[in-house]
Amino acid sequence: MNSANIDNIVARPKGLVKAKLSRDDIIMRGGMIVIALYLVMSLAFPLYSMFSKSFSTFKYDLSKFEVQVSDDTGQFPPTIVSLESLNGELEAIPNDELSTGSGGRLGVTMFFPDFSFRSPVMYRIRNVDNQGRFLVGSTLVTGTDWQELDSNTFRRVQLRPVRSTGLSNFINYFSTPALFKSIQNSIFISVISTIITVILAFWFAYALNRSCMRFKGFFRLIAMAPILVPSLLPGIALVYLFGAQGVIKGLLFGASIYGPIGIIIGSVFFTFPHAFLIISTALAISDARLYEAAISLKATPWKTFWTVTIPGARYGIISAAFVVFNLVITDFGLPKVIGGQFNVLAVDIYKQVIGQQNFEMGAVVSVVLIIPAILAFAIDRIVQSKQVALLTARSVPFHPKPNPRVDSAFTIYCGLVGLFIIGMLGICQFAALIKFWPYDLSLSLNNYQFDKMDGGGWGAYYNSIKMALLTALIGTCVIFFGAYLVEKSNGFKTGRAIFQMFAMLPMAIPGMVLGLAYIFFFNNPENPLHIVYGTMAILVICTVTHFYTVSHLTAVTALKQMDKEFESVSASLKQPTFKLFSRVTVPVCLPAILDIAIYLFVNAMTTVSAVVFLYSTKTSLASIAVLNMDDAGDIAPAAAMGMMIFYTNIFARIVHLIISKGILTRTQAWRASG
Amino acid sequence: MEGIKDPQSSYLSIKNLWKSFGSFTALKDVSLDIKEGEFVCFLGPSGCGKTTLLRAIAGLDLQTSGAVVQGGKDISNFPASERDYGIVFQSYALFPNLTIEKNIAFGLENTGRSKSEINERVSELLDLIGLPDQGPKYPAQLSGGQQQRIALARAIASGPGLLLLDEPLSALDAKVRVYLRHEIKTLQQKLGVTTIMVTHDQEEALSMADRIVVMNEGKVEQIGTPNEVYCKPETLFVADFIGEMTQFRGTISGKSLVKIGNTELNMVEHRFSQGREVSITIRPEDIIPLGS
């Protein structure tokens, strides 16, 4: 009997079985919903506010207001005039200057040239319809009732703009050459920095993976150092090296470091570790059998390099390129410090918002910046998924053979790259300890008296540590728990897919954009979450969200390595999933959990872009202090503070290492025995 | 359904089970009854639905439709944690960071047992599986066969009514496998626990099971004792899947006669009409060469 027969004979029963949820199922789904709500509040809603802001324009619509003016005895004539016709006669404000921001206010007395607040003349004013609104003092008046005011009160009447939705902000943006030029500038510096960084990082990684050069461990450490400092710091270092009074400014042959040259050199510095890590991973998984085959086929080393090495590492190289591109185009700190008159998108957002208070235009630039960032992110994800497929293939690890000439060439090369990195950090530390560069080179600790400078003083430094610790603690809990729920819960497929998408999103959102989106969402007085605005809490929430994706992926990778039947076994033994989670899952994943914590800590210490919009005078941060002190011309203290961040991160790394090696050997005895 | 005692006194009844994954149907109208204390094997090639059926019984992947009744209680939509069974997976799924003792004790906690009762039960189980001194070790320190027995001990620790074994021996090497077959069977008889084992290894099924459920493409092909499925296969698939056989096309030529080519053979009485084309299968051991 074949299957078609069976299907015909037995009609499929209609009564579908609907699962009865266990307590654990309900708890896990509840937990997932809570964390998904967190992501909606901290990501989706703010981004939505930002998008809607970019399409909003505000304009004083004078046709919405009508006035009546009395004679000297307070008697009103029957004539009613609209402000629009009044403005038409007087030409008090040209029509194209009626555009404003969401907070715009327009004093009404400018339509009455012979207005005097002492005159006995009375005024009546009203909105023509429900869209109009104006302030009397601080009281908002809506509705169409007449307000009768004496002239002393009338001078305190301010018109409010009407909101409309459309593309006019974008049209405005693209017809402003100064702003439009930034797109070109941003792409230019990102492409050039990407090419240089990827080439430098490739040979560095190649030397460490494929040669028998010495001091590999040392160079590996050096290569990772830039990750521990804010991206502002290389900018400061470049000022000291190549600035107006720079040590070796002669090397530039008269070119200015303030501009694309500075941004590119600094970008190479701060993106180097990212590119190095990715390419190094790609080179480390190469298959020795391919090289043996190449040798047996008598291929030249040159040919082997192009036919075996490069194809094997191509996904790593492409992925590194897009990661670097993304980092450079979204970076704000470096072009702020060293960019000079060379405008880029990320700095435009800052200038529009902080400098000109033009939030709508800031939102427009953000939308423009999101596009290349999302593209780079999407391509990187596609490439990375292919890299994983390569990893699963079983390969024989490659062991390089000594070759004195090549090895010493690589040692020199790595030495030069190392010198570049150490030099950049060293000059900052040196400058920080100098009394008055370049006139008095005696050593002093004056630059560490942060309390005498703008930017928040030592308080900012302690705030940073507090913020980084809270981010590491809260972020690790939320992210790991969220990853556990999405990986290990049963059913609920759509919910889990949506959650995964939310978890991937933050990586595609530039920090500046996230920060600005937070202003729009959290600084709205109608939002009950408004209370966190200006507190430490919003800084922590923002930073956790900003660095959510990488941490989430780390957690998911660790969880995927766990036997997928643990939850089934635990359920069959009638034990609550929470017990399994605390007694098995967390202890086994402890190394990954500690990695997430240190990643969040270091990034919270160095981040500038998202939090620059969100700090208040009470919650200034060390990285923000670097920015503000540099802005105020206190460059040496800025360097000193930047190096404080560096040492703090080194200290945190050492603590992380001790915990990983020390405590883990005790709690993870089972691992060694295996 | 609840409370109605099954007339055939079966301990576990599967009734008209269907399971679909999207457009793919993994189980097609599966029904079977398992008696108390019985050792049943689900046997079939990979992808035949035997593991899907086991997971439906365990409540790990719920069936699309149909009923599961255990001990007279309809548990069709119960979550795994509210069912009464112990399970051993192919990977054993031992908790790597807990000692052997802690692994076995995992399911004994939160059940109203005192610490000393738990310890007593754990050492009793370690004796039972023949690993009395291994309690303080970690799973990674034991061999595959030992780990397998620990997983078994953990599954039976709290005395479940049903023991589910999902390919428990397939990760082991051949020698250990044969030894453990015997061990598991002895243990099962000693405890008298109703047991279902999923396997694709017919030798395993034939040597261990009281009854075998042969499955193919999501359907039950035959349910019977090892002897029945081997000697009286009900379908061509069963005849082909279990043991060696040679297949011929033949024509019915008499009440107990069949013609293959030009040779006429005697056979058991059948229900086919004269002249009907049939498939004939012959086991190699049934061919007895006669000296000339």
GROMACS .gro file of N, CA, C and O in nm, chain A residues 37-93:
model
  228
   37LEU      N    1   1.003   4.427   2.481
   37LEU     CA    2   0.948   4.561   2.510
   37LEU      C    3   1.061   4.659   2.540
   37LEU      O    4   1.056   4.775   2.499
   38TYR      N    5   1.162   4.610   2.612
   38TYR     CA    6   1.278   4.696   2.640
   38TYR      C    7   1.338   4.744   2.508
   38TYR      O    8   1.370   4.862   2.492
   39LEU      N    9   1.354   4.650   2.413
   39LEU     CA   10   1.413   4.688   2.285
   39LEU      C   11   1.321   4.782   2.206
   39LEU      O   12   1.369   4.870   2.135
   40VAL      N   13   1.191   4.762   2.220
   40VAL     CA   14   1.098   4.851   2.151
   40VAL      C   15   1.111   4.993   2.208
   40VAL      O   16   1.121   5.091   2.134
   41MET      N   17   1.118   5.000   2.341
   41MET     CA   18   1.129   5.131   2.407
   41MET      C   19   1.263   5.197   2.379
   41MET      O   20   1.273   5.319   2.367
   42SER      N   21   1.369   5.117   2.376
   42SER     CA   22   1.502   5.176   2.368
   42SER      C   23   1.552   5.184   2.225
   42SER      O   24   1.660   5.235   2.201
   43LEU      N   25   1.475   5.131   2.129
   43LEU     CA   26   1.525   5.130   1.992
   43LEU      C   27   1.417   5.168   1.892
   43LEU      O   28   1.430   5.266   1.819
   44ALA      N   29   1.309   5.089   1.891
   44ALA     CA   30   1.209   5.109   1.785
   44ALA      C   31   1.138   5.244   1.799
   44ALA      O   32   1.132   5.319   1.702
   45PHE      N   33   1.089   5.273   1.918
   45PHE     CA   34   1.016   5.400   1.937
   45PHE      C   35   1.106   5.521   1.912
   45PHE      O   36   1.066   5.614   1.841
   46PRO      N   37   1.228   5.523   1.971
   46PRO     CA   38   1.314   5.639   1.943
   46PRO      C   39   1.341   5.657   1.794
   46PRO      O   40   1.337   5.768   1.743
   47LEU      N   41   1.369   5.545   1.723
   47LEU     CA   42   1.397   5.558   1.581
   47LEU      C   43   1.275   5.608   1.506
   47LEU      O   44   1.285   5.689   1.414
   48TYR      N   45   1.157   5.560   1.550
   48TYR     CA   46   1.035   5.606   1.485
   48TYR      C   47   1.018   5.757   1.505
   48TYR      O   48   0.986   5.830   1.411
   49SER      N   49   1.043   5.802   1.629
   49SER     CA   50   1.030   5.946   1.654
   49SER      C   51   1.124   6.025   1.564
   49SER      O   52   1.089   6.131   1.515
   50MET      N   53   1.245   5.967   1.545
   50MET     CA   54   1.342   6.039   1.464
   50MET      C   55   1.299   6.047   1.318
   50MET      O   56   1.307   6.153   1.256
   51PHE      N   57   1.249   5.934   1.266
   51PHE     CA   58   1.204   5.935   1.127
   51PHE      C   59   1.089   6.033   1.108
   51PHE      O   60   1.086   6.110   1.013
   52SER      N   61   0.995   6.029   1.203
   52SER     CA   62   0.880   6.118   1.184
   52SER      C   63   0.925   6.263   1.197
   52SER      O   64   0.872   6.352   1.131
   53LYS      N   65   1.028   6.286   1.280
   53LYS     CA   66   1.080   6.422   1.294
   53LYS      C   67   1.140   6.470   1.163
   53LYS      O   68   1.126   6.586   1.126
   54SER      N   69   1.208   6.379   1.093
   54SER     CA   70   1.276   6.422   0.970
   54SER      C   71   1.176   6.462   0.862
   54SER      O   72   1.211   6.533   0.770
   55PHE      N   73   1.053   6.415   0.877
   55PHE     CA   74   0.951   6.451   0.777
   55PHE      C   75   0.862   6.566   0.825
   55PHE      O   76   0.767   6.602   0.759
   56SER      N   77   0.891   6.618   0.945
   56SER     CA   78   0.806   6.725   0.999
   56SER      C   79   0.867   6.861   0.968
   56SER      O   80   0.987   6.880   0.986
   57THR      N   81   0.783   6.953   0.927
   57THR     CA   82   0.830   7.091   0.916
   57THR      C   83   0.740   7.179   0.999
   57THR      O   84   0.622   7.150   1.018
   58PHE      N   85   0.796   7.287   1.049
   58PHE     CA   86   0.719   7.379   1.133
   58PHE      C   87   0.723   7.518   1.069
   58PHE      O   88   0.828   7.565   1.026
   59LYS      N   89   0.605   7.579   1.063
   59LYS     CA   90   0.596   7.707   0.995
   59LYS      C   91   0.490   7.791   1.067
   59LYS      O   92   0.389   7.738   1.114
   60TYR      N   93   0.516   7.923   1.079
   60TYR     CA   94   0.413   8.011   1.135
   60TYR      C   95   0.309   8.033   1.026
   60TYR      O   96   0.341   8.089   0.921
   61ASP      N   97   0.188   7.984   1.051
   61ASP     CA   98   0.082   8.003   0.952
   61ASP      C   99   0.000   8.123   0.996
   61ASP      O  100  -0.090   8.111   1.081
   62LEU      N  101   0.031   8.240   0.940
   62LEU     CA  102  -0.030   8.365   0.989
   62LEU      C  103  -0.180   8.373   0.960
   62LEU      O  104  -0.252   8.448   1.024
   63SER      N  105  -0.226   8.291   0.864
   63SER     CA  106  -0.369   8.295   0.833
   63SER      C  107  -0.452   8.231   0.944
   63SER      O  108  -0.574   8.236   0.943
   64LYS      N  109  -0.384   8.167   1.039
   64LYS     CA  110  -0.456   8.099   1.147
   64LYS      C  111  -0.492   8.195   1.262
   64LYS      O  112  -0.549   8.151   1.361
   65PHE      N  113  -0.447   8.320   1.253
   65PHE     CA  114  -0.469   8.411   1.366
   65PHE      C  115  -0.545   8.536   1.321
   65PHE      O  116  -0.520   8.590   1.212
   66GLU      N  117  -0.640   8.582   1.406
   66GLU     CA  118  -0.713   8.706   1.379
   66GLU      C  119  -0.700   8.800   1.499
   66GLU      O  120  -0.697   8.754   1.613
   67VAL      N  121  -0.693   8.928   1.468
   67VAL     CA  122  -0.682   9.026   1.578
   67VAL      C  123  -0.783   9.139   1.557
   67VAL      O  124  -0.830   9.166   1.447
   68GLN      N  125  -0.813   9.202   1.669
   68GLN     CA  126  -0.894   9.324   1.669
   68GLN      C  127  -0.822   9.424   1.758
   68GLN      O  128  -0.769   9.386   1.863
   69VAL      N  129  -0.819   9.548   1.716
   69VAL     CA  130  -0.751   9.652   1.795
   69VAL      C  131  -0.853   9.760   1.832
   69VAL      O  132  -0.928   9.806   1.746
   70SER      N  133  -0.855   9.797   1.958
   70SER     CA  134  -0.952   9.897   2.004
   70SER      C  135  -0.897  10.039   1.983
   70SER      O  136  -0.778  10.056   1.956
   71ASP      N  137  -0.985  10.136   2.004
   71ASP     CA  138  -0.933  10.273   2.004
   71ASP      C  139  -0.881  10.306   2.144
   71ASP      O  140  -0.877  10.219   2.231
   72ASP      N  141  -0.846  10.433   2.166
   72ASP     CA  142  -0.784  10.470   2.295
   72ASP      C  143  -0.879  10.454   2.413
   72ASP      O  144  -0.836  10.446   2.528
   73THR      N  145  -1.010  10.450   2.386
   73THR     CA  146  -1.104  10.434   2.496
   73THR      C  147  -1.137  10.289   2.524
   73THR      O  148  -1.218  10.257   2.611
   74GLY      N  149  -1.081  10.201   2.451
   74GLY     CA  150  -1.107  10.059   2.475
   74GLY      C  151  -1.225  10.006   2.396
   74GLY      O  152  -1.268   9.894   2.417
   75GLN      N  153  -1.281  10.087   2.305
   75GLN     CA  154  -1.392  10.042   2.221
   75GLN      C  155  -1.339   9.973   2.097
   75GLN      O  156  -1.252  10.025   2.028
   76PHE      N  157  -1.391   9.850   2.070
   76PHE     CA  158  -1.343   9.777   1.953
   76PHE      C  159  -1.426   9.811   1.830
   76PHE      O  160  -1.550   9.804   1.836
   77PRO      N  161  -1.362   9.850   1.721
   77PRO     CA  162  -1.434   9.866   1.594
   77PRO      C  163  -1.470   9.727   1.541
   77PRO      O  164  -1.412   9.628   1.586
   78PRO      N  165  -1.568   9.721   1.449
   78PRO     CA  166  -1.609   9.588   1.401
   78PRO      C  167  -1.505   9.520   1.312
   78PRO      O  168  -1.522   9.403   1.281
   79THR      N  169  -1.399   9.590   1.271
   79THR     CA  170  -1.304   9.527   1.177
   79THR      C  171  -1.220   9.418   1.245
   79THR      O  172  -1.167   9.439   1.354
   80ILE      N  173  -1.215   9.305   1.173
   80ILE     CA  174  -1.129   9.194   1.218
   80ILE      C  175  -1.023   9.174   1.111
   80ILE      O  176  -1.056   9.166   0.992
   81VAL      N  177  -0.896   9.171   1.151
   81VAL     CA  178  -0.790   9.149   1.052
   81VAL      C  179  -0.718   9.019   1.082
   81VAL      O  180  -0.695   8.986   1.198
   82SER      N  181  -0.682   8.948   0.974
   82SER     CA  182  -0.598   8.831   0.997
   82SER      C  183  -0.453   8.877   0.993
   82SER      O  184  -0.419   8.976   0.925
   83LEU      N  185  -0.367   8.808   1.066
   83LEU     CA  186  -0.226   8.847   1.072
   83LEU      C  187  -0.162   8.835   0.934
   83LEU      O  188  -0.068   8.906   0.903
   84GLU      N  189  -0.218   8.744   0.853
   84GLU     CA  190  -0.160   8.725   0.721
   84GLU      C  191  -0.173   8.853   0.637
   84GLU      O  192  -0.077   8.900   0.577
   85SER      N  193  -0.296   8.911   0.641
   85SER     CA  194  -0.313   9.032   0.560
   85SER      C  195  -0.234   9.148   0.619
   85SER      O  196  -0.180   9.231   0.547
   86LEU      N  197  -0.225   9.146   0.753
   86LEU     CA  198  -0.144   9.249   0.820
   86LEU      C  199   0.001   9.243   0.773
   86LEU      O  200   0.065   9.343   0.742
   87ASN      N  201   0.053   9.120   0.768
   87ASN     CA  202   0.192   9.100   0.725
   87ASN      C  203   0.207   9.136   0.577
   87ASN      O  204   0.310   9.187   0.534
   88GLY      N  205   0.100   9.107   0.498
   88GLY     CA  206   0.104   9.141   0.356
   88GLY      C  207   0.120   9.291   0.337
   88GLY      O  208   0.195   9.335   0.251
   89GLU      N  209   0.052   9.371   0.423
   89GLU     CA  210   0.064   9.517   0.410
   89GLU      C  211   0.199   9.566   0.460
   89GLU      O  212   0.264   9.647   0.396
   90LEU      N  213   0.238   9.513   0.575
   90LEU     CA  214   0.358   9.566   0.641
   90LEU      C  215   0.488   9.506   0.590
   90LEU      O  216   0.593   9.566   0.602
   91GLU      N  217   0.478   9.384   0.538
   91GLU     CA  218   0.597   9.306   0.503
   91GLU      C  219   0.694   9.300   0.621
   91GLU      O  220   0.813   9.322   0.608
   92ALA      N  221   0.638   9.272   0.738
   92ALA     CA  222   0.720   9.261   0.859
   92ALA      C  223   0.814   9.141   0.850
   92ALA      O  224   0.930   9.149   0.887
   93ILE      N  225   0.763   9.028   0.802
   93ILE     CA  226   0.847   8.908   0.786
   93ILE      C  227   0.829   8.855   0.645
   93ILE      O  228   0.715   8.832   0.602
   0.00000   0.00000   0.00000
